[in-house]
Amino acid sequence: MTVSRVLNGQGGASPETSERIRQIADEMRYRPNALARGLKSDKSRIVGVLVPDIANPFFPEIIRGIESVAMQNGYNLLLCNVVESAEREIDLMQILESQRVDGIVWCSARLPEQSLIKALQGYKAAVLVNRSVAPSIAGSIMIDYRSGAADAARHLWSLGRRRIGVLAGPIASQGAAERLEGIRMAFGGLGTEAVAIVHCKPDVGGGAVASRQILADHPHIDGLICYNDLNAVGALQTCEALNIGVPQDLSIIGFDGISLAELVRPQLSTLHVDKYSIGQLSMRMLLDRIDGKFIQHSIVIRPELILRGSTSKA
Amino acid sequence: MTVSRVLNGQGGASPETSERIRQIADEMRYRPNALARGLKSDKSRIVGVLVPDIANPFFPEIIRGIESVAMQNGYNLLLCNVVESAEREIDLMQILESQRVDGIVWCSARLPEQSLIKALQGYKAAVLVNRSVAPSIAGSIMIDYRSGAADAARHLWSLGRRRIGVLAGPIASQGAAERLEGIRMAFGGLGTEAVAIVHCKPDVGGGAVASRQILADHPHIDGLICYNDLNAVGALQTCEALNIGVPQDLSIIGFDGISLAELVRPQLSTLHVDKYSIGQLSMRMLLDRIDGKFIQHSIVIRPELILRGSTSKA
DNA sequence: GTGAAAGCGCTAACAA
DNA sequence: TTGTTAGCGCTTTCAC
């Protein structure tokens, strides 16, 4: 007991005893057993982090943001790749519940509403990124894809682009639906609409395939709004292969603002979001919820339009 | 006790009882407490994964490989970003020991030999990626950077490049030293040597800065071997800014074979390694060690030279 | 200033 | 086939 008190710095022991205890602990390489501590306290100091795919550069930055705040507060991350599968999402829930994580940050959950709510019920605290549910179930960090997509649409319009195609991303993604709404909204105001919409996997390959398809069916399109930058890069590849000039023949705009967008040629215009901040915000919100504080239920991040070569005038 | 037996599928209970138990467990959303189980069994079914920087695309793929094998075997990953800091490496060791992880996979450890060995002693099982120590301390998955770098050097030579610069990566990286050895070896056999060697951070920015420096000091170099593909992309940026033609004026070759290498223009020649496999291999090796089997201590992966635009003839 | 008792949830060993 | 006991390492409570 005295040992416990000393090592936890709670004082209440004589200086000599304290010193002797610390000495011995050091000699025998004593490490407090987090499992025992967790069992007793019903707190594991571990938070689960779920991402669809860690190989998508959108997520590592979020994870870093989460980790930075977690670390400062003595939490560790149990990382789970969902690998874009609903089954796995459910399995993971069980695993994390068993591990008695203190909370979870779940990025881009694709589960249908009802299953999602059920899955979340096992947790003391949860924060969703890119998805929202009732505040009593989980906090949420949302990116305002609606306004972002509207910005993209109006930008292309302002360049004189009138025949717009859309790479719309995964059907099950809530963000994908919001982007489409934003585009409809913006174009509705302008008395027009998108020429073609194709859903696709949220990676470079998916973008390449979908853009090929869209260009085959609608060779005359002059603007392309993409679900994310990876899709946009895939579209760039297609254009290169088909000898379509970007931005002369086709303006392309992406989403997310990953660093890749600046590395390709032409550089990609995009709707940039600060992913590291999102990670930090989500973890802070989770910490509040773990502590029983429900200060903010929902934060909305507005993407920023960044103009680069892929939508330049020339 | 009967409950425990039934839920663990060990039989020895009547069908009715079993059914009833399962039913009730389900109703009350029972989840076995992994903390208690771990405390009792002295096994947490968690492995620690340390990477220098999850934002470097080299690592997410490794993590996916690790995770795939871990998942199949009922293990979870506690992910730790070292963020290129030695202090943090040591802190993390303590944390992971406290968490009673069953083992760790440590990628690109930068700690000096002695500290590394000391740090590893707290673990039942450990596997290093890109670093090696005595097999009794940890298993290792090594990439044969020496032969890879030699291949790169000989390739540039075969293109007629005679004035070679090197972006050498972080000084503390063992892999960096090996690359330099390989280059010296190859050039030694050809009766020449590298013109200039500059160390740098292992990211795009580091490559851009270092290549600028090297080109300022040695404007006449005609070949550049880079620590990794990110560095090489940084060098491409510099060349673009300085109006240096790649590959006409300068041949550039990278390392790792990340997907970015195919997305930039010109496409990067590189020494490709299968990162997903490395992850799988390292986790399998770790599982063996956790089980007390020491079948393989060390696996060496040979990088494969992939030729693309950045070192093409024209 | 120090320590003894008890219990967190689980399971190995041993009854009944 | 089922149940009891005990202990994993920690901390809360209470006694000395």
Short mmCIF file of N, CA, C and O in Angstrom, two decimals, chain B residues 215-287:
data_model
loop_
_atom_site.label_atom_id
_atom_site.label_comp_id
_atom_site.label_asym_id
_atom_site.label_seq_id
_atom_site.Cartn_x
_atom_site.Cartn_y
_atom_site.Cartn_z
N LEU B 215 22.62 20.86 -55.15
CA LEU B 215 22.76 21.44 -56.49
C LEU B 215 23.45 22.80 -56.45
O LEU B 215 24.09 23.22 -57.43
N ALA B 216 23.33 23.48 -55.32
CA ALA B 216 24.04 24.75 -55.18
C ALA B 216 25.54 24.50 -55.09
O ALA B 216 26.35 25.16 -55.75
N ASP B 217 25.91 23.50 -54.30
CA ASP B 217 27.32 23.20 -54.11
C ASP B 217 27.93 22.47 -55.30
O ASP B 217 29.11 22.58 -55.57
N HIS B 218 27.10 21.66 -55.96
CA HIS B 218 27.63 20.84 -57.05
C HIS B 218 26.67 20.90 -58.24
O HIS B 218 25.99 19.93 -58.53
N PRO B 219 26.66 22.01 -58.93
CA PRO B 219 25.67 22.20 -60.00
C PRO B 219 25.84 21.20 -61.15
O PRO B 219 24.94 21.03 -61.95
N HIS B 220 26.97 20.54 -61.18
CA HIS B 220 27.28 19.67 -62.31
C HIS B 220 26.84 18.23 -62.11
O HIS B 220 27.09 17.40 -62.97
N ILE B 221 26.24 17.88 -60.99
CA ILE B 221 25.88 16.47 -60.82
C ILE B 221 24.84 16.05 -61.85
O ILE B 221 24.02 16.85 -62.29
N ASP B 222 24.91 14.79 -62.23
CA ASP B 222 23.99 14.30 -63.27
C ASP B 222 23.18 13.08 -62.81
O ASP B 222 22.42 12.51 -63.58
N GLY B 223 23.38 12.70 -61.56
CA GLY B 223 22.59 11.59 -61.03
C GLY B 223 22.33 11.81 -59.54
O GLY B 223 23.16 12.40 -58.85
N LEU B 224 21.17 11.37 -59.06
CA LEU B 224 20.84 11.59 -57.65
C LEU B 224 20.17 10.34 -57.08
O LEU B 224 19.14 9.88 -57.60
N ILE B 225 20.80 9.78 -56.05
CA ILE B 225 20.22 8.62 -55.38
C ILE B 225 19.60 9.11 -54.08
O ILE B 225 20.26 9.78 -53.29
N CYS B 226 18.33 8.79 -53.87
CA CYS B 226 17.63 9.36 -52.72
C CYS B 226 17.29 8.29 -51.68
O CYS B 226 16.96 7.16 -52.02
N TYR B 227 17.33 8.71 -50.44
CA TYR B 227 17.05 7.84 -49.29
C TYR B 227 15.69 7.15 -49.44
O TYR B 227 15.55 5.98 -49.15
N ASN B 228 14.70 7.91 -49.87
CA ASN B 228 13.39 7.28 -50.12
C ASN B 228 12.64 8.06 -51.20
O ASN B 228 13.14 9.07 -51.70
N ASP B 229 11.49 7.58 -51.55
CA ASP B 229 10.75 8.21 -52.64
C ASP B 229 10.30 9.62 -52.29
O ASP B 229 10.21 10.49 -53.14
N LEU B 230 9.99 9.84 -51.01
CA LEU B 230 9.58 11.18 -50.61
C LEU B 230 10.71 12.17 -50.88
O LEU B 230 10.49 13.25 -51.44
N ASN B 231 11.91 11.81 -50.49
CA ASN B 231 13.07 12.66 -50.78
C ASN B 231 13.19 12.89 -52.29
O ASN B 231 13.48 13.99 -52.74
N ALA B 232 12.98 11.84 -53.05
CA ALA B 232 13.12 11.95 -54.50
C ALA B 232 12.07 12.91 -55.07
O ALA B 232 12.35 13.70 -55.97
N VAL B 233 10.87 12.85 -54.52
CA VAL B 233 9.83 13.77 -54.97
C VAL B 233 10.22 15.21 -54.62
O VAL B 233 10.03 16.14 -55.41
N GLY B 234 10.79 15.38 -53.45
CA GLY B 234 11.31 16.70 -53.08
C GLY B 234 12.34 17.18 -54.09
O GLY B 234 12.34 18.35 -54.49
N ALA B 235 13.20 16.28 -54.50
CA ALA B 235 14.23 16.63 -55.49
C ALA B 235 13.58 17.01 -56.83
O ALA B 235 14.00 17.96 -57.48
N LEU B 236 12.53 16.29 -57.18
CA LEU B 236 11.81 16.64 -58.41
C LEU B 236 11.29 18.07 -58.34
O LEU B 236 11.37 18.83 -59.31
N GLN B 237 10.76 18.42 -57.18
CA GLN B 237 10.25 19.79 -57.01
C GLN B 237 11.35 20.81 -57.22
O GLN B 237 11.17 21.81 -57.91
N THR B 238 12.49 20.53 -56.61
CA THR B 238 13.63 21.44 -56.76
C THR B 238 14.01 21.59 -58.23
O THR B 238 14.22 22.69 -58.72
N CYS B 239 14.08 20.48 -58.92
CA CYS B 239 14.48 20.51 -60.32
C CYS B 239 13.48 21.31 -61.14
O CYS B 239 13.85 22.09 -62.02
N GLU B 240 12.22 21.13 -60.82
CA GLU B 240 11.20 21.88 -61.54
C GLU B 240 11.41 23.37 -61.31
O GLU B 240 11.41 24.18 -62.25
N ALA B 241 11.66 23.73 -60.06
CA ALA B 241 11.84 25.14 -59.73
C ALA B 241 13.09 25.72 -60.39
O ALA B 241 13.10 26.87 -60.81
N LEU B 242 14.13 24.92 -60.46
CA LEU B 242 15.41 25.42 -61.00
C LEU B 242 15.52 25.17 -62.49
O LEU B 242 16.58 25.40 -63.08
N ASN B 243 14.45 24.61 -63.05
CA ASN B 243 14.48 24.35 -64.49
C ASN B 243 15.55 23.34 -64.89
O ASN B 243 16.21 23.51 -65.91
N ILE B 244 15.71 22.35 -64.08
CA ILE B 244 16.65 21.28 -64.40
C ILE B 244 15.84 20.12 -64.96
O ILE B 244 14.86 19.68 -64.35
N GLY B 245 16.19 19.65 -66.13
CA GLY B 245 15.41 18.60 -66.78
C GLY B 245 15.65 17.23 -66.15
O GLY B 245 16.78 16.81 -65.99
N VAL B 246 14.58 16.55 -65.79
CA VAL B 246 14.67 15.17 -65.31
C VAL B 246 13.91 14.32 -66.30
O VAL B 246 12.73 14.59 -66.56
N PRO B 247 14.55 13.34 -66.95
CA PRO B 247 15.89 12.81 -66.67
C PRO B 247 17.01 13.37 -67.55
O PRO B 247 18.13 12.92 -67.39
N GLN B 248 16.71 14.34 -68.43
CA GLN B 248 17.76 14.78 -69.37
C GLN B 248 19.01 15.26 -68.64
O GLN B 248 20.12 14.77 -68.91
N ASP B 249 18.83 16.24 -67.74
CA ASP B 249 20.00 16.80 -67.06
C ASP B 249 20.39 15.99 -65.83
O ASP B 249 21.56 15.89 -65.47
N LEU B 250 19.39 15.45 -65.19
CA LEU B 250 19.64 14.77 -63.92
C LEU B 250 18.75 13.53 -63.80
O LEU B 250 17.53 13.62 -63.96
N SER B 251 19.39 12.38 -63.57
CA SER B 251 18.61 11.17 -63.31
C SER B 251 18.37 11.06 -61.82
O SER B 251 19.29 11.26 -61.02
N ILE B 252 17.12 10.74 -61.45
CA ILE B 252 16.80 10.64 -60.02
C ILE B 252 16.21 9.27 -59.73
O ILE B 252 15.36 8.77 -60.48
N ILE B 253 16.70 8.68 -58.66
CA ILE B 253 16.14 7.38 -58.28
C ILE B 253 15.83 7.37 -56.79
O ILE B 253 16.58 7.93 -55.98
N GLY B 254 14.70 6.78 -56.44
CA GLY B 254 14.26 6.77 -55.05
C GLY B 254 14.34 5.39 -54.43
O GLY B 254 14.92 4.46 -55.01
N PHE B 255 13.72 5.25 -53.27
CA PHE B 255 13.71 3.99 -52.54
C PHE B 255 12.32 3.78 -51.95
O PHE B 255 11.69 4.77 -51.57
N ASP B 256 11.88 2.59 -51.87
CA ASP B 256 10.66 2.16 -51.18
C ASP B 256 9.57 1.69 -52.14
O ASP B 256 8.88 0.72 -51.87
N GLY B 257 9.40 2.43 -53.23
CA GLY B 257 8.33 2.04 -54.14
C GLY B 257 6.95 2.34 -53.56
O GLY B 257 6.06 1.51 -53.62
N ILE B 258 6.77 3.53 -52.99
CA ILE B 258 5.42 3.92 -52.55
C ILE B 258 4.61 4.33 -53.78
O ILE B 258 5.17 4.63 -54.83
N SER B 259 3.31 4.36 -53.63
CA SER B 259 2.49 4.58 -54.83
C SER B 259 2.70 5.98 -55.39
O SER B 259 2.55 6.20 -56.59
N LEU B 260 3.06 6.91 -54.53
CA LEU B 260 3.34 8.26 -54.99
C LEU B 260 4.36 8.27 -56.14
O LEU B 260 4.28 9.10 -57.05
N ALA B 261 5.28 7.33 -56.12
CA ALA B 261 6.35 7.31 -57.13
C ALA B 261 5.78 7.20 -58.54
O ALA B 261 6.39 7.67 -59.51
N GLU B 262 4.62 6.58 -58.66
CA GLU B 262 4.01 6.43 -59.99
C GLU B 262 3.12 7.61 -60.34
O GLU B 262 2.64 7.72 -61.45
N LEU B 263 2.86 8.44 -59.36
CA LEU B 263 1.88 9.50 -59.58
C LEU B 263 2.52 10.82 -59.97
O LEU B 263 1.87 11.69 -60.52
N VAL B 264 3.79 10.98 -59.67
CA VAL B 264 4.47 12.22 -60.03
C VAL B 264 4.96 12.13 -61.48
O VAL B 264 4.99 11.05 -62.07
N ARG B 265 5.32 13.28 -62.03
CA ARG B 265 5.85 13.33 -63.40
C ARG B 265 7.18 14.03 -63.39
O ARG B 265 7.25 15.14 -62.86
N PRO B 266 8.24 13.47 -63.96
CA PRO B 266 8.25 12.11 -64.50
C PRO B 266 8.04 11.09 -63.38
O PRO B 266 8.30 11.38 -62.22
N GLN B 267 7.59 9.92 -63.76
CA GLN B 267 7.45 8.87 -62.77
C GLN B 267 8.83 8.50 -62.24
O GLN B 267 9.82 8.55 -62.97
N LEU B 268 8.85 8.13 -60.97
CA LEU B 268 10.13 7.86 -60.32
C LEU B 268 10.61 6.43 -60.48
O LEU B 268 9.88 5.48 -60.16
N SER B 269 11.82 6.28 -60.92
CA SER B 269 12.49 4.99 -60.76
C SER B 269 12.73 4.79 -59.27
O SER B 269 12.97 5.75 -58.54
N THR B 270 12.67 3.56 -58.83
CA THR B 270 12.80 3.33 -57.39
C THR B 270 13.22 1.91 -57.10
O THR B 270 13.17 1.04 -57.98
N LEU B 271 13.65 1.68 -55.88
CA LEU B 271 13.91 0.32 -55.42
C LEU B 271 12.72 -0.11 -54.59
O LEU B 271 12.56 0.29 -53.44
N HIS B 272 11.90 -0.92 -55.20
CA HIS B 272 10.61 -1.24 -54.63
C HIS B 272 10.71 -2.36 -53.61
O HIS B 272 11.40 -3.36 -53.82
N VAL B 273 10.02 -2.19 -52.48
CA VAL B 273 9.87 -3.30 -51.54
C VAL B 273 8.39 -3.47 -51.22
O VAL B 273 7.62 -2.52 -51.23
N ASP B 274 8.03 -4.70 -50.97
CA ASP B 274 6.63 -5.02 -50.72
C ASP B 274 6.34 -4.80 -49.24
O ASP B 274 6.58 -5.64 -48.39
N LYS B 275 5.78 -3.63 -48.96
CA LYS B 275 5.62 -3.20 -47.59
C LYS B 275 4.56 -4.01 -46.85
O LYS B 275 4.71 -4.34 -45.67
N TYR B 276 3.50 -4.35 -47.55
CA TYR B 276 2.45 -5.16 -46.94
C TYR B 276 3.02 -6.50 -46.47
O TYR B 276 2.77 -6.94 -45.35
N SER B 277 3.82 -7.13 -47.32
CA SER B 277 4.45 -8.39 -46.94
C SER B 277 5.36 -8.24 -45.74
O SER B 277 5.39 -9.10 -44.86
N ILE B 278 6.08 -7.14 -45.71
CA ILE B 278 6.96 -6.92 -44.57
C ILE B 278 6.14 -6.90 -43.29
O ILE B 278 6.51 -7.50 -42.29
N GLY B 279 5.01 -6.23 -43.35
CA GLY B 279 4.14 -6.20 -42.19
C GLY B 279 3.68 -7.59 -41.80
O GLY B 279 3.73 -7.97 -40.62
N GLN B 280 3.25 -8.35 -42.77
CA GLN B 280 2.78 -9.71 -42.48
C GLN B 280 3.90 -10.56 -41.89
O GLN B 280 3.72 -11.25 -40.89
N LEU B 281 5.06 -10.50 -42.54
CA LEU B 281 6.19 -11.30 -42.06
C LEU B 281 6.57 -10.93 -40.64
O LEU B 281 6.84 -11.79 -39.80
N SER B 282 6.58 -9.64 -40.37
CA SER B 282 7.02 -9.23 -39.04
C SER B 282 6.03 -9.70 -37.98
O SER B 282 6.42 -10.17 -36.91
N MET B 283 4.74 -9.62 -38.30
CA MET B 283 3.76 -10.07 -37.32
C MET B 283 3.84 -11.58 -37.15
O MET B 283 3.70 -12.07 -36.02
N ARG B 284 4.04 -12.31 -38.22
CA ARG B 284 4.17 -13.77 -38.08
C ARG B 284 5.37 -14.12 -37.22
O ARG B 284 5.31 -15.00 -36.37
N MET B 285 6.44 -13.42 -37.46
CA MET B 285 7.64 -13.69 -36.67
C MET B 285 7.38 -13.37 -35.21
O MET B 285 7.79 -14.10 -34.31
N LEU B 286 6.64 -12.29 -34.98
CA LEU B 286 6.33 -11.92 -33.60
C LEU B 286 5.46 -12.99 -32.94
O LEU B 286 5.70 -13.38 -31.79
N LEU B 287 4.49 -13.50 -33.68
CA LEU B 287 3.62 -14.54 -33.12
C LEU B 287 4.46 -15.76 -32.73
O LEU B 287 4.27 -16.35 -31.67
#
